[in-house]
Coordinates of C-alpha atoms and ligand atoms in Angstrom, one line a residue:
M9 CA -14.7 -10.1 -18.4
A10 CA -16.0 -12.9 -16.1
T11 CA -14.0 -15.6 -14.3
T12 CA -15.2 -19.1 -13.9
I13 CA -14.4 -20.6 -10.5
S14 CA -14.6 -24.4 -10.2
N15 CA -15.3 -26.2 -7.0
T16 CA -13.3 -29.4 -7.3
D17 CA -14.7 -31.0 -4.2
S18 CA -15.7 -34.5 -5.1
R19 CA -19.3 -34.2 -3.7
T20 CA -20.3 -30.9 -5.3
I21 CA -19.1 -29.5 -8.6
R22 CA -20.5 -26.1 -9.5
N23 CA -19.3 -23.2 -11.6
V24 CA -19.7 -19.7 -10.4
R25 CA -19.3 -16.8 -12.8
V26 CA -17.9 -13.8 -11.0
K27 CA -18.6 -10.6 -13.0
A28 CA -15.9 -8.1 -13.3
N29 CA -16.7 -5.1 -11.2
F30 CA -15.0 -2.6 -8.9
E31 CA -15.3 -4.8 -5.8
R32 CA -13.7 -7.8 -7.6
T33 CA -10.9 -5.7 -8.9
A34 CA -10.3 -4.2 -5.4
F35 CA -10.3 -7.7 -4.0
M36 CA -7.7 -8.9 -6.6
F37 CA -5.7 -5.7 -5.8
M38 CA -5.6 -6.6 -2.1
R39 CA -4.2 -10.1 -2.9
S40 CA -1.6 -8.9 -5.5
S41 CA -0.5 -5.8 -3.6
G42 CA 0.0 -8.2 -0.6
I43 CA 2.6 -10.1 -2.6
I44 CA 4.3 -6.9 -3.7
L45 CA 4.3 -5.6 -0.1
V46 CA 6.1 -8.8 1.1
I47 CA 9.0 -7.6 -1.1
L48 CA 8.6 -3.8 -0.5
A49 CA 7.5 -3.6 3.1
V50 CA 9.5 -6.5 4.5
G51 CA 12.5 -5.4 2.4
H52 CA 12.1 -1.9 3.9
V53 CA 12.1 -3.1 7.5
M54 CA 15.0 -5.5 6.9
L55 CA 17.2 -2.8 5.2
Q56 CA 16.4 0.2 7.4
L57 CA 16.0 -1.4 10.8
I58 CA 17.9 -4.7 10.8
F59 CA 20.8 -4.6 8.3
N60 CA 21.4 -0.9 8.8
N61 CA 20.5 -1.3 12.5
V62 CA 17.8 0.8 14.0
H63 CA 20.3 2.7 16.2
Y64 CA 22.1 4.1 13.1
L65 CA 18.9 5.2 11.2
S66 CA 19.4 8.9 10.7
V67 CA 18.6 11.7 8.3
E68 CA 22.1 11.3 6.8
F69 CA 21.4 7.6 6.1
V70 CA 18.1 8.5 4.2
A71 CA 19.9 11.4 2.4
E72 CA 22.6 8.9 1.2
Q73 CA 19.8 6.5 0.0
W74 CA 17.9 9.2 -1.8
S75 CA 21.0 10.3 -3.7
S76 CA 20.1 7.3 -5.9
W77 CA 16.9 7.4 -8.0
G78 CA 16.6 3.7 -7.5
W79 CA 15.9 4.1 -3.8
K80 CA 13.6 7.0 -4.5
V81 CA 11.5 4.9 -6.8
Y82 CA 11.5 2.0 -4.3
D83 CA 10.2 4.3 -1.5
M84 CA 7.6 5.8 -3.9
A85 CA 6.4 2.3 -4.8
L86 CA 6.2 1.4 -1.1
L87 CA 4.2 4.6 -0.5
V88 CA 1.7 3.9 -3.3
F89 CA 1.2 0.2 -2.6
A90 CA 1.1 0.4 1.3
L91 CA -1.2 3.4 1.3
T92 CA -3.6 2.1 -1.4
H93 CA -3.7 -1.4 0.2
G94 CA -4.2 0.0 3.7
I95 CA -6.9 2.5 2.7
N96 CA -8.8 -0.1 0.7
G97 CA -8.5 -2.6 3.5
F98 CA -9.8 0.1 5.9
R99 CA -12.7 0.7 3.5
N100 CA -13.5 -3.0 3.7
V101 CA -13.5 -3.0 7.5
L102 CA -15.7 0.1 7.6
E103 CA -18.2 -1.5 5.1
D104 CA -18.6 -4.4 7.5
Y105 CA -20.0 -2.0 10.2
I106 CA -21.5 1.0 8.4
H107 CA -24.6 -0.1 6.4
N108 CA -25.9 3.4 5.5
R109 CA -25.1 3.8 1.8
G110 CA -25.1 7.6 1.9
A111 CA -22.6 7.6 4.8
M112 CA -20.3 5.1 3.0
K113 CA -20.4 7.2 -0.1
V114 CA -19.2 10.3 1.8
I115 CA -16.5 8.2 3.6
N116 CA -15.3 6.7 0.3
I117 CA -15.0 10.1 -1.3
L118 CA -13.0 11.4 1.8
L119 CA -10.8 8.2 1.7
V120 CA -10.0 8.8 -2.1
I121 CA -9.2 12.5 -1.4
F122 CA -6.9 11.5 1.5
L123 CA -5.3 8.8 -0.6
V124 CA -4.6 11.0 -3.6
V125 CA -3.4 14.0 -1.6
S126 CA -1.1 11.8 0.5
I127 CA 0.4 10.1 -2.5
V128 CA 1.0 13.3 -4.4
W129 CA 2.3 15.2 -1.4
A130 CA 4.6 12.5 -0.1
G131 CA 5.6 11.4 -3.6
Y132 CA 6.6 15.0 -4.4
A133 CA 8.6 15.2 -1.2
I134 CA 10.5 12.0 -2.0
A135 CA 11.1 13.0 -5.7
S136 CA 12.3 16.5 -4.9
A137 CA 14.3 15.6 -1.8
D138 CA 17.8 17.2 -2.0
P139 CA 20.4 15.0 -0.2
A140 CA 22.8 17.9 0.3
A141 CA 20.1 20.1 1.8
M142 CA 19.1 17.1 4.1
D143 CA 22.7 16.7 5.3
A144 CA 23.0 20.4 5.9
A145 CA 19.8 20.5 7.9
A146 CA 20.8 17.4 9.9
L147 CA 24.1 19.3 10.9
G148 CA 22.1 22.4 11.8
Q149 CA 23.7 24.5 9.0
Ligands
HEM220 C1 3.8 -7.8 4.0 C2 2.9 -6.9 3.9 C3 1.4 -7.2 3.7 C4 0.8 -8.3 3.2 C5 1.4 -9.6 2.7 C6 -0.7 -8.1 3.3 C7 -1.6 -9.0 2.8 C8 -3.0 -8.8 3.0 C9 -4.0 -9.7 2.5 C10 -3.8 -11.0 1.7 C11 -5.2 -9.2 2.9 C12 -6.6 -9.8 2.7 C13 -7.3 -9.5 1.4 C14 -8.6 -10.2 1.3 O1 -8.5 -11.4 1.3 O2 -9.6 -9.6 1.4 C15 -5.0 -7.9 3.6 C16 -5.9 -7.1 4.1 C17 -5.7 -5.9 4.7 N1 -4.5 -5.3 4.9 FE1 -2.7 -6.1 4.3 N2 -0.9 -6.8 3.8 C18 0.4 -6.3 4.1 C19 0.6 -5.0 4.6 C20 -0.4 -4.2 5.0 C21 -0.1 -2.8 5.4 C22 1.3 -2.1 5.4 C23 -1.3 -2.3 5.8 C24 -1.6 -0.9 6.3 C25 -1.0 0.2 5.8 C26 -2.3 -3.3 5.6 C27 -3.7 -3.2 5.9 C28 -4.6 -4.1 5.6 C29 -6.0 -4.0 5.9 C30 -6.7 -2.8 6.6 C31 -6.7 -5.1 5.4 C32 -8.2 -5.4 5.4 C33 -8.5 -6.4 6.5 C34 -10.0 -6.8 6.4 O3 -10.6 -6.8 5.3 O4 -10.5 -7.2 7.5 N3 -1.7 -4.4 5.1 N4 -3.6 -7.7 3.6

């Protein structure tokens, strides 16, 4: 699939066909995940730190949230989008400075491993979190 971009400037009109490839998809992902993160990340900060109040943020508060699967899914979505967006953005920054293709290939493989392990590990931790056990641990029982 190729996209046609029109330059509507009155002096120059040219059509550029951008081929679908990994970099284009990654670029589109940065833009769309940015919109999703406005809801997920800003919502997270507002709820946890402002409406709840940073002084009352505790293990018990998170345990109460995670007694609902809705909040677990919200937090897992935040994990997936923030981490993927952040790691891909980090890759973009590194590619601006590291011009050795072999070194970038090794770094990209390490970043993918880090991304997948982190999402699976943290996602499993959220999914399997037991609110009653969290409350007991917070009370030192
Ligand atoms: C409200 C939340 C966020 C929004 C709206 C947002 C939006 C964006 C946008 C639009 C870009 C530029 C994409 C492009 O044009 O190439 C970007 C790049 C980037 N973002 Fe985010 N982002 C958010 C949160 C985050 C978070 C939580 C992280 C880190 C975990 C992060 C790390 C980065 C990095 C490293 C880049 C690449 C910068 C570069 O290429 O120089 N962003 N973000």
